Amino acid sequence: MKLYRYLALIALSCGTVSAQESMTSGSHPEVSGGRQYMSLERPMLSIPESEGILGPMFPRIHGGEAIHLDYVYSGGVFNNSRGGLQTRDASSYVGIATISLTGDTEKLGLWKNGTFFVNSLFSHGPSPSRFVGDIQGLAVFAYETPEQVSEYWYEHRLFRDKLSIKAGKMDAGTDFFYLGTTADFINSSYTCLPTTRIPTAPYNAWGVAGTLWLTDQLHFKAGIFDGQANANKFWMSETGDVYGAYQLEYHYSLCCGLPGFVYFGGWNDDCPYETLGDDPIAKTGNGGISVGFEQALYRRNVHDSEDLRGAYVFANYGNAKSDRTELADYWGTGLVWRGIGNRSDDSVGVAVNYAYLSKRLETTYAYESAFELYYKLQLTENCSLQPDFQYIAHPSGEVHDAVVTGLVFQLIF
């Protein structure tokens, strides 16, 4: 099998932290050995720390230290009001429910430095992209896949937390090429670069990945995954195709205490492809690079790491081989402001991206672009409401510009 060629990489990578140590992450943190770990996966939409609606009713099984349960439902109504493929009867509702369990082996009385995670998701509703014709996907949680156990993995920390090992079926987009500042954007490309072809929800994959702490600020990540992720498969695809991801990242603070994060990464696979164009040719393998950064421009209280009120900017870029990938180059940038007036948990975000189509497709326009503006209203710690506006220019490089409005909500049970 082709997998054997990558055994050397397993020895180098040896695991991963469960999720990004992003400066804006809203996951449940655990502190160990002076470092902060995020046990839960990268969310589709950022989830504030909360014991949930059911927490006070069932305190012994929900939000416990040894076993932590999370139940989250996200839903949204979208309407294409202009352009695209269709404007008449062009409204769509999509929703997704996730049930996840995180366990701490030490608190369960087993062994130290171990964490296991299981996540199930239940999606429903057709994607609103069917009315627009865009290639990026204007709703990040419009999965259109069957109910599934999307993740089950175990992670172990070694050598006084200098190395972390993670293996199982996982969302590789949790650990690679991700910026926490983008968590509340609805367009899919902001949270997951469309050029990287990384196994991510709902098409998660079995794999082994790892993080090595070179210093407290400088980390190296590497991982290998099943190259043929399938939402219907509980186990591996058995094709032997492999996807590899690598990332060097640096966490820093400016002289005035404003945190920042920058990464440089790459990916490759050995999956079979057919070249684009009128005369397709069988090819093997694909690859590209990815770079990104996020920076706090202003913080209401720079001395309190838990106070996220302030302004943040982000930018990222990715590419792939243009003869076998529809989206050959991508870049995006945006600004997020957290804490609006006296509403400390509200946020507003604005961003724009450009996804350049392969020249072999010979489309009318060379790119598809998405402009997005949202306001997230945190009604309670367990409920949020988020109006969203998107302007999609040149969907798929062929369709008339589209205007899409949406209203997204989230409930934490």
mmCIF file of N, CA, C and O in Angstrom, residues 177-267:
data_model
loop_
_atom_site.group_PDB
_atom_site.id
_atom_site.type_symbol
_atom_site.label_atom_id
_atom_site.label_comp_id
_atom_site.label_asym_id
_atom_site.label_seq_id
_atom_site.Cartn_x
_atom_site.Cartn_y
_atom_site.Cartn_z
ATOM 1 N N PHE A 177 -4.176 25.027 8.643
ATOM 2 C CA PHE A 177 -4.637 26.069 7.724
ATOM 3 C C PHE A 177 -5.907 26.775 8.226
ATOM 4 O O PHE A 177 -6.782 27.133 7.432
ATOM 5 N N TYR A 178 -5.991 26.989 9.531
ATOM 6 C CA TYR A 178 -7.201 27.569 10.119
ATOM 7 C C TYR A 178 -6.858 28.801 10.946
ATOM 8 O O TYR A 178 -5.873 28.821 11.682
ATOM 9 N N LEU A 179 -7.700 29.827 10.827
ATOM 10 C CA LEU A 179 -7.565 31.053 11.613
ATOM 11 C C LEU A 179 -8.821 31.230 12.464
ATOM 12 O O LEU A 179 -9.937 31.269 11.937
ATOM 13 N N GLY A 180 -8.645 31.339 13.779
ATOM 14 C CA GLY A 180 -9.787 31.428 14.686
ATOM 15 C C GLY A 180 -10.642 32.654 14.473
ATOM 16 O O GLY A 180 -11.840 32.645 14.770
ATOM 17 N N THR A 181 -10.060 33.734 13.952
ATOM 18 C CA THR A 181 -10.817 34.958 13.721
ATOM 19 C C THR A 181 -11.946 34.746 12.721
ATOM 20 O O THR A 181 -12.923 35.490 12.716
ATOM 21 N N THR A 182 -11.842 33.729 11.881
ATOM 22 C CA THR A 182 -12.836 33.502 10.829
ATOM 23 C C THR A 182 -14.036 32.682 11.284
ATOM 24 O O THR A 182 -14.949 32.427 10.488
ATOM 25 N N ALA A 183 -14.083 32.264 12.552
ATOM 26 C CA ALA A 183 -15.025 31.236 12.991
ATOM 27 C C ALA A 183 -16.488 31.588 12.757
ATOM 28 O O ALA A 183 -17.312 30.688 12.561
ATOM 29 N N ASP A 184 -16.861 32.867 12.771
ATOM 30 C CA ASP A 184 -18.272 33.229 12.656
ATOM 31 C C ASP A 184 -18.707 33.571 11.237
ATOM 32 O O ASP A 184 -19.887 33.885 11.017
ATOM 33 N N PHE A 185 -17.807 33.535 10.272
ATOM 34 C CA PHE A 185 -18.220 33.780 8.896
ATOM 35 C C PHE A 185 -18.972 32.566 8.364
ATOM 36 O O PHE A 185 -18.667 31.423 8.702
ATOM 37 N N ILE A 186 -19.962 32.820 7.518
ATOM 38 C CA ILE A 186 -20.843 31.768 7.028
ATOM 39 C C ILE A 186 -20.331 31.161 5.730
ATOM 40 O O ILE A 186 -20.493 29.969 5.492
ATOM 41 N N ASN A 187 -19.720 31.957 4.866
ATOM 42 C CA ASN A 187 -19.169 31.414 3.626
ATOM 43 C C ASN A 187 -18.081 30.390 3.939
ATOM 44 O O ASN A 187 -17.180 30.648 4.745
ATOM 45 N N SER A 188 -18.145 29.238 3.298
ATOM 46 C CA SER A 188 -17.273 28.114 3.657
ATOM 47 C C SER A 188 -15.792 28.416 3.520
ATOM 48 O O SER A 188 -14.967 27.922 4.299
ATOM 49 N N SER A 189 -15.408 29.217 2.523
ATOM 50 C CA SER A 189 -13.995 29.409 2.233
ATOM 51 C C SER A 189 -13.259 30.181 3.318
ATOM 52 O O SER A 189 -12.027 30.091 3.404
ATOM 53 N N TYR A 190 -13.965 30.954 4.134
ATOM 54 C CA TYR A 190 -13.266 31.730 5.151
ATOM 55 C C TYR A 190 -12.700 30.841 6.256
ATOM 56 O O TYR A 190 -11.621 31.106 6.777
ATOM 57 N N THR A 191 -13.418 29.788 6.610
ATOM 58 C CA THR A 191 -12.934 28.915 7.674
ATOM 59 C C THR A 191 -12.092 27.756 7.168
ATOM 60 O O THR A 191 -11.374 27.128 7.946
ATOM 61 N N CYS A 192 -12.192 27.441 5.864
ATOM 62 C CA CYS A 192 -11.407 26.342 5.308
ATOM 63 C C CYS A 192 -11.012 26.686 3.882
ATOM 64 O O CYS A 192 -11.880 26.800 3.008
ATOM 65 N N LEU A 193 -9.728 26.878 3.628
ATOM 66 C CA LEU A 193 -9.263 27.265 2.300
ATOM 67 C C LEU A 193 -9.723 26.245 1.260
ATOM 68 O O LEU A 193 -9.433 25.045 1.385
ATOM 69 N N PRO A 194 -10.406 26.669 0.213
ATOM 70 C CA PRO A 194 -10.963 25.716 -0.752
ATOM 71 C C PRO A 194 -9.923 25.049 -1.641
ATOM 72 O O PRO A 194 -10.220 24.056 -2.297
ATOM 73 N N THR A 195 -8.708 25.573 -1.679
ATOM 74 C CA THR A 195 -7.674 24.989 -2.540
ATOM 75 C C THR A 195 -6.940 23.823 -1.881
ATOM 76 O O THR A 195 -6.256 23.058 -2.570
ATOM 77 N N THR A 196 -7.040 23.671 -0.570
ATOM 78 C CA THR A 196 -6.193 22.702 0.132
ATOM 79 C C THR A 196 -6.693 21.263 0.059
ATOM 80 O O THR A 196 -5.933 20.340 0.344
ATOM 81 N N ARG A 197 -7.972 21.080 -0.259
ATOM 82 C CA ARG A 197 -8.547 19.739 -0.347
ATOM 83 C C ARG A 197 -8.350 18.943 0.945
ATOM 84 O O ARG A 197 -8.292 17.709 0.953
ATOM 85 N N ILE A 198 -8.262 19.634 2.067
ATOM 86 C CA ILE A 198 -8.000 18.974 3.338
ATOM 87 C C ILE A 198 -9.235 18.213 3.812
ATOM 88 O O ILE A 198 -10.369 18.685 3.635
ATOM 89 N N PRO A 199 -9.077 17.011 4.373
ATOM 90 C CA PRO A 199 -10.230 16.278 4.907
ATOM 91 C C PRO A 199 -10.847 17.041 6.080
ATOM 92 O O PRO A 199 -10.224 17.198 7.133
ATOM 93 N N THR A 200 -12.041 17.553 5.886
ATOM 94 C CA THR A 200 -12.704 18.346 6.914
ATOM 95 C C THR A 200 -14.188 18.043 6.889
ATOM 96 O O THR A 200 -14.697 17.447 5.934
ATOM 97 N N ALA A 201 -14.895 18.444 7.935
ATOM 98 C CA ALA A 201 -16.318 18.122 8.057
ATOM 99 C C ALA A 201 -17.090 18.611 6.844
ATOM 100 O O ALA A 201 -16.859 19.713 6.361
ATOM 101 N N PRO A 202 -18.025 17.799 6.345
ATOM 102 C CA PRO A 202 -18.446 16.495 6.886
ATOM 103 C C PRO A 202 -17.625 15.314 6.359
ATOM 104 O O PRO A 202 -17.911 14.171 6.695
ATOM 105 N N TYR A 203 -16.602 15.596 5.521
ATOM 106 C CA TYR A 203 -15.790 14.523 4.944
ATOM 107 C C TYR A 203 -14.495 14.377 5.732
ATOM 108 O O TYR A 203 -13.401 14.634 5.237
ATOM 109 N N ASN A 204 -14.640 13.969 6.994
ATOM 110 C CA ASN A 204 -13.478 13.749 7.834
ATOM 111 C C ASN A 204 -12.788 12.447 7.446
ATOM 112 O O ASN A 204 -13.355 11.626 6.704
ATOM 113 N N ALA A 205 -11.574 12.242 7.941
ATOM 114 C CA ALA A 205 -10.802 11.070 7.514
ATOM 115 C C ALA A 205 -9.975 10.518 8.664
ATOM 116 O O ALA A 205 -9.589 11.246 9.592
ATOM 117 N N TRP A 206 -9.695 9.239 8.574
ATOM 118 C CA TRP A 206 -8.807 8.583 9.523
ATOM 119 C C TRP A 206 -7.381 9.071 9.290
ATOM 120 O O TRP A 206 -6.966 9.286 8.160
ATOM 121 N N GLY A 207 -6.625 9.260 10.379
ATOM 122 C CA GLY A 207 -5.253 9.707 10.217
ATOM 123 C C GLY A 207 -4.482 9.789 11.511
ATOM 124 O O GLY A 207 -4.987 9.478 12.595
ATOM 125 N N VAL A 208 -3.242 10.200 11.381
ATOM 126 C CA VAL A 208 -2.340 10.457 12.507
ATOM 127 C C VAL A 208 -1.708 11.817 12.263
ATOM 128 O O VAL A 208 -1.277 12.112 11.149
ATOM 129 N N ALA A 209 -1.691 12.649 13.301
ATOM 130 C CA ALA A 209 -1.138 13.991 13.128
ATOM 131 C C ALA A 209 -0.420 14.402 14.392
ATOM 132 O O ALA A 209 -0.552 13.760 15.425
ATOM 133 N N GLY A 210 0.376 15.449 14.320
ATOM 134 C CA GLY A 210 1.139 15.804 15.490
ATOM 135 C C GLY A 210 1.644 17.218 15.578
ATOM 136 O O GLY A 210 1.774 17.894 14.575
ATOM 137 N N THR A 211 1.894 17.652 16.818
ATOM 138 C CA THR A 211 2.479 18.960 17.078
ATOM 139 C C THR A 211 3.714 18.814 17.944
ATOM 140 O O THR A 211 3.686 18.110 18.952
ATOM 141 N N LEU A 212 4.784 19.465 17.557
ATOM 142 C CA LEU A 212 6.015 19.524 18.336
ATOM 143 C C LEU A 212 6.244 20.966 18.754
ATOM 144 O O LEU A 212 6.304 21.862 17.909
ATOM 145 N N TRP A 213 6.332 21.207 20.071
ATOM 146 C CA TRP A 213 6.588 22.546 20.578
ATOM 147 C C TRP A 213 8.095 22.807 20.545
ATOM 148 O O TRP A 213 8.847 22.369 21.413
ATOM 149 N N LEU A 214 8.547 23.528 19.531
ATOM 150 C CA LEU A 214 9.965 23.888 19.452
ATOM 151 C C LEU A 214 10.296 24.906 20.530
ATOM 152 O O LEU A 214 11.358 24.843 21.154
ATOM 153 N N THR A 215 9.406 25.872 20.725
ATOM 154 C CA THR A 215 9.430 26.796 21.852
ATOM 155 C C THR A 215 7.980 27.026 22.249
ATOM 156 O O THR A 215 7.060 26.482 21.623
ATOM 157 N N ASP A 216 7.740 27.847 23.262
ATOM 158 C CA ASP A 216 6.367 28.144 23.649
ATOM 159 C C ASP A 216 5.608 28.859 22.541
ATOM 160 O O ASP A 216 4.384 28.765 22.463
ATOM 161 N N GLN A 217 6.336 29.568 21.678
ATOM 162 C CA GLN A 217 5.681 30.328 20.613
ATOM 163 C C GLN A 217 5.742 29.639 19.249
ATOM 164 O O GLN A 217 4.871 29.839 18.414
ATOM 165 N N LEU A 218 6.758 28.832 19.011
ATOM 166 C CA LEU A 218 6.996 28.227 17.700
ATOM 167 C C LEU A 218 6.628 26.749 17.726
ATOM 168 O O LEU A 218 7.185 25.990 18.513
ATOM 169 N N HIS A 219 5.696 26.344 16.867
ATOM 170 C CA HIS A 219 5.221 24.966 16.821
ATOM 171 C C HIS A 219 5.340 24.416 15.403
ATOM 172 O O HIS A 219 5.165 25.150 14.428
ATOM 173 N N PHE A 220 5.598 23.128 15.296
ATOM 174 C CA PHE A 220 5.589 22.447 14.005
ATOM 175 C C PHE A 220 4.540 21.357 14.027
ATOM 176 O O PHE A 220 4.467 20.558 14.967
ATOM 177 N N LYS A 221 3.723 21.298 12.978
ATOM 178 C CA LYS A 221 2.667 20.301 12.870
ATOM 179 C C LYS A 221 2.836 19.502 11.585
ATOM 180 O O LYS A 221 3.248 20.043 10.561
ATOM 181 N N ALA A 222 2.496 18.232 11.653
ATOM 182 C CA ALA A 222 2.483 17.391 10.464
ATOM 183 C C ALA A 222 1.465 16.295 10.661
ATOM 184 O O ALA A 222 1.194 15.876 11.792
ATOM 185 N N GLY A 223 0.884 15.832 9.572
ATOM 186 C CA GLY A 223 -0.108 14.766 9.684
ATOM 187 C C GLY A 223 -0.319 14.055 8.364
ATOM 188 O O GLY A 223 -0.056 14.601 7.289
ATOM 189 N N ILE A 224 -0.772 12.810 8.442
ATOM 190 C CA ILE A 224 -1.151 12.047 7.261
ATOM 191 C C ILE A 224 -2.574 11.532 7.472
ATOM 192 O O ILE A 224 -2.963 11.173 8.585
ATOM 193 N N PHE A 225 -3.346 11.511 6.388
ATOM 194 C CA PHE A 225 -4.758 11.156 6.477
ATOM 195 C C PHE A 225 -5.154 10.306 5.271
ATOM 196 O O PHE A 225 -4.493 10.329 4.228
ATOM 197 N N ASP A 226 -6.238 9.595 5.429
ATOM 198 C CA ASP A 226 -6.830 8.858 4.312
ATOM 199 C C ASP A 226 -7.144 9.854 3.204
ATOM 200 O O ASP A 226 -7.845 10.838 3.411
ATOM 201 N N GLY A 227 -6.635 9.589 2.008
ATOM 202 C CA GLY A 227 -6.801 10.538 0.914
ATOM 203 C C GLY A 227 -8.167 10.525 0.262
ATOM 204 O O GLY A 227 -8.468 11.397 -0.556
ATOM 205 N N GLN A 228 -9.002 9.536 0.600
ATOM 206 C CA GLN A 228 -10.337 9.440 0.001
ATOM 207 C C GLN A 228 -11.383 9.475 1.113
ATOM 208 O O GLN A 228 -12.035 8.478 1.422
ATOM 209 N N ALA A 229 -11.545 10.646 1.717
ATOM 210 C CA ALA A 229 -12.513 10.802 2.794
ATOM 211 C C ALA A 229 -13.924 10.596 2.258
ATOM 212 O O ALA A 229 -14.249 11.021 1.150
ATOM 213 N N ASN A 230 -14.769 9.957 3.069
ATOM 214 C CA ASN A 230 -16.127 9.642 2.640
ATOM 215 C C ASN A 230 -17.050 9.752 3.851
ATOM 216 O O ASN A 230 -16.820 9.114 4.875
ATOM 217 N N ALA A 231 -18.110 10.548 3.718
ATOM 218 C CA ALA A 231 -19.036 10.752 4.829
ATOM 219 C C ALA A 231 -19.784 9.470 5.186
ATOM 220 O O ALA A 231 -20.303 9.348 6.295
ATOM 221 N N ASN A 232 -19.847 8.506 4.264
ATOM 222 C CA ASN A 232 -20.569 7.262 4.524
ATOM 223 C C ASN A 232 -19.686 6.187 5.169
ATOM 224 O O ASN A 232 -20.192 5.140 5.541
ATOM 225 N N LYS A 233 -18.382 6.448 5.268
ATOM 226 C CA LYS A 233 -17.456 5.432 5.768
ATOM 227 C C LYS A 233 -17.130 5.681 7.238
ATOM 228 O O LYS A 233 -16.741 6.773 7.630
ATOM 229 N N PHE A 234 -17.296 4.630 8.058
ATOM 230 C CA PHE A 234 -16.918 4.719 9.464
ATOM 231 C C PHE A 234 -15.432 4.454 9.633
ATOM 232 O O PHE A 234 -14.789 4.978 10.536
ATOM 233 N N TRP A 235 -14.872 3.657 8.719
ATOM 234 C CA TRP A 235 -13.463 3.269 8.794
ATOM 235 C C TRP A 235 -12.736 3.885 7.608
ATOM 236 O O TRP A 235 -13.201 4.854 7.003
ATOM 237 N N MET A 236 -11.572 3.357 7.229
ATOM 238 C CA MET A 236 -10.787 3.895 6.128
ATOM 239 C C MET A 236 -11.411 3.530 4.775
ATOM 240 O O MET A 236 -12.226 2.613 4.675
ATOM 241 N N SER A 237 -10.980 4.246 3.744
ATOM 242 C CA SER A 237 -11.499 3.993 2.402
ATOM 243 C C SER A 237 -10.886 2.753 1.761
ATOM 244 O O SER A 237 -11.412 2.222 0.796
ATOM 245 N N GLU A 238 -9.729 2.299 2.269
ATOM 246 C CA GLU A 238 -9.026 1.118 1.774
ATOM 247 C C GLU A 238 -8.487 1.292 0.356
ATOM 248 O O GLU A 238 -8.170 0.313 -0.331
ATOM 249 N N THR A 239 -8.371 2.531 -0.094
ATOM 250 C CA THR A 239 -7.775 2.780 -1.412
ATOM 251 C C THR A 239 -6.259 2.887 -1.332
ATOM 252 O O THR A 239 -5.567 2.711 -2.338
ATOM 253 N N GLY A 240 -5.730 3.206 -0.153
ATOM 254 C CA GLY A 240 -4.298 3.411 -0.004
ATOM 255 C C GLY A 240 -3.841 4.806 -0.353
ATOM 256 O O GLY A 240 -2.660 5.132 -0.194
ATOM 257 N N ASP A 241 -4.747 5.673 -0.817
ATOM 258 C CA ASP A 241 -4.378 7.051 -1.141
ATOM 259 C C ASP A 241 -4.189 7.848 0.147
ATOM 260 O O ASP A 241 -4.915 7.673 1.125
ATOM 261 N N VAL A 242 -3.195 8.733 0.127
ATOM 262 C CA VAL A 242 -2.791 9.436 1.343
ATOM 263 C C VAL A 242 -2.746 10.939 1.106
ATOM 264 O O VAL A 242 -2.319 11.415 0.046
ATOM 265 N N TYR A 243 -3.191 11.685 2.102
ATOM 266 C CA TYR A 243 -3.102 13.150 2.109
ATOM 267 C C TYR A 243 -2.176 13.558 3.247
ATOM 268 O O TYR A 243 -2.315 13.085 4.379
ATOM 269 N N GLY A 244 -1.205 14.438 2.966
ATOM 270 C CA GLY A 244 -0.282 14.918 3.983
ATOM 271 C C GLY A 244 -0.378 16.423 4.157
ATOM 272 O O GLY A 244 -0.546 17.160 3.179
ATOM 273 N N ALA A 245 -0.288 16.882 5.393
ATOM 274 C CA ALA A 245 -0.338 18.311 5.694
ATOM 275 C C ALA A 245 0.796 18.663 6.641
ATOM 276 O O ALA A 245 1.156 17.872 7.529
ATOM 277 N N TYR A 246 1.375 19.880 6.478
ATOM 278 C CA TYR A 246 2.520 20.315 7.271
ATOM 279 C C TYR A 246 2.356 21.795 7.554
ATOM 280 O O TYR A 246 1.905 22.566 6.704
ATOM 281 N N GLN A 247 2.721 22.210 8.753
ATOM 282 C CA GLN A 247 2.518 23.613 9.127
ATOM 283 C C GLN A 247 3.516 24.040 10.203
ATOM 284 O O GLN A 247 3.687 23.357 11.211
ATOM 285 N N LEU A 248 4.156 25.176 9.975
ATOM 286 C CA LEU A 248 4.999 25.824 10.970
ATOM 287 C C LEU A 248 4.272 27.089 11.397
ATOM 288 O O LEU A 248 3.909 27.919 10.548
ATOM 289 N N GLU A 249 4.041 27.247 12.701
ATOM 290 C CA GLU A 249 3.246 28.376 13.174
ATOM 291 C C GLU A 249 3.953 29.100 14.309
ATOM 292 O O GLU A 249 4.730 28.503 15.063
ATOM 293 N N TYR A 250 3.646 30.378 14.412
ATOM 294 C CA TYR A 250 4.305 31.217 15.414
ATOM 295 C C TYR A 250 3.255 32.089 16.092
ATOM 296 O O TYR A 250 2.495 32.805 15.433
ATOM 297 N N HIS A 251 3.228 32.017 17.416
ATOM 298 C CA HIS A 251 2.344 32.845 18.232
ATOM 299 C C HIS A 251 3.191 33.955 18.866
ATOM 300 O O HIS A 251 4.257 33.674 19.434
ATOM 301 N N TYR A 252 2.713 35.183 18.811
ATOM 302 C CA TYR A 252 3.518 36.293 19.302
ATOM 303 C C TYR A 252 2.612 37.387 19.864
ATOM 304 O O TYR A 252 1.385 37.348 19.721
ATOM 305 N N SER A 253 3.231 38.365 20.478
ATOM 306 C CA SER A 253 2.534 39.565 20.942
ATOM 307 C C SER A 253 3.369 40.775 20.568
ATOM 308 O O SER A 253 4.602 40.752 20.665
ATOM 309 N N LEU A 254 2.688 41.821 20.139
ATOM 310 C CA LEU A 254 3.379 43.070 19.854
ATOM 311 C C LEU A 254 3.783 43.742 21.161
ATOM 312 O O LEU A 254 3.382 43.332 22.247
ATOM 313 N N CYS A 255 4.587 44.791 21.057
ATOM 314 C CA CYS A 255 5.136 45.443 22.242
ATOM 315 C C CYS A 255 4.046 45.971 23.168
ATOM 316 O O CYS A 255 4.257 46.094 24.373
ATOM 317 N N CYS A 256 2.863 46.271 22.620
ATOM 318 C CA CYS A 256 1.780 46.790 23.446
ATOM 319 C C CYS A 256 0.866 45.680 23.950
ATOM 320 O O CYS A 256 -0.212 45.954 24.498
ATOM 321 N N GLY A 257 1.259 44.426 23.757
ATOM 322 C CA GLY A 257 0.498 43.306 24.296
ATOM 323 C C GLY A 257 -0.588 42.772 23.386
ATOM 324 O O GLY A 257 -1.430 41.984 23.834
ATOM 325 N N LEU A 258 -0.586 43.155 22.106
ATOM 326 C CA LEU A 258 -1.601 42.686 21.170
ATOM 327 C C LEU A 258 -1.168 41.361 20.565
ATOM 328 O O LEU A 258 -0.124 41.290 19.912
ATOM 329 N N PRO A 259 -1.944 40.275 20.746
ATOM 330 C CA PRO A 259 -1.519 38.955 20.274
ATOM 331 C C PRO A 259 -1.655 38.810 18.764
ATOM 332 O O PRO A 259 -2.500 39.449 18.126
ATOM 333 N N GLY A 260 -0.826 37.954 18.209
ATOM 334 C CA GLY A 260 -0.869 37.659 16.789
ATOM 335 C C GLY A 260 -0.503 36.212 16.525
ATOM 336 O O GLY A 260 0.047 35.517 17.388
ATOM 337 N N PHE A 261 -0.800 35.754 15.326
ATOM 338 C CA PHE A 261 -0.556 34.367 14.942
ATOM 339 C C PHE A 261 -0.272 34.324 13.449
ATOM 340 O O PHE A 261 -0.956 34.980 12.653
ATOM 341 N N VAL A 262 0.762 33.585 13.047
ATOM 342 C CA VAL A 262 1.100 33.452 11.640
ATOM 343 C C VAL A 262 1.515 32.005 11.376
ATOM 344 O O VAL A 262 2.109 31.351 12.240
ATOM 345 N N TYR A 263 1.145 31.491 10.200
ATOM 346 C CA TYR A 263 1.555 30.134 9.858
ATOM 347 C C TYR A 263 1.968 30.064 8.395
ATOM 348 O O TYR A 263 1.543 30.860 7.562
ATOM 349 N N PHE A 264 2.820 29.092 8.111
ATOM 350 C CA PHE A 264 3.185 28.731 6.742
ATOM 351 C C PHE A 264 3.065 27.225 6.630
ATOM 352 O O PHE A 264 3.645 26.491 7.430
ATOM 353 N N GLY A 265 2.284 26.765 5.648
ATOM 354 C CA GLY A 265 2.054 25.335 5.551
ATOM 355 C C GLY A 265 2.030 24.848 4.118
ATOM 356 O O GLY A 265 2.058 25.623 3.164
ATOM 357 N N GLY A 266 1.975 23.544 3.986
ATOM 358 C CA GLY A 266 1.877 22.918 2.676
ATOM 359 C C GLY A 266 1.120 21.613 2.764
ATOM 360 O O GLY A 266 0.917 21.068 3.859
ATOM 361 N N TRP A 267 0.703 21.108 1.621
ATOM 362 C CA TRP A 267 -0.029 19.849 1.570
ATOM 363 C C TRP A 267 0.284 19.124 0.267
ATOM 364 O O TRP A 267 0.714 19.730 -0.701
#
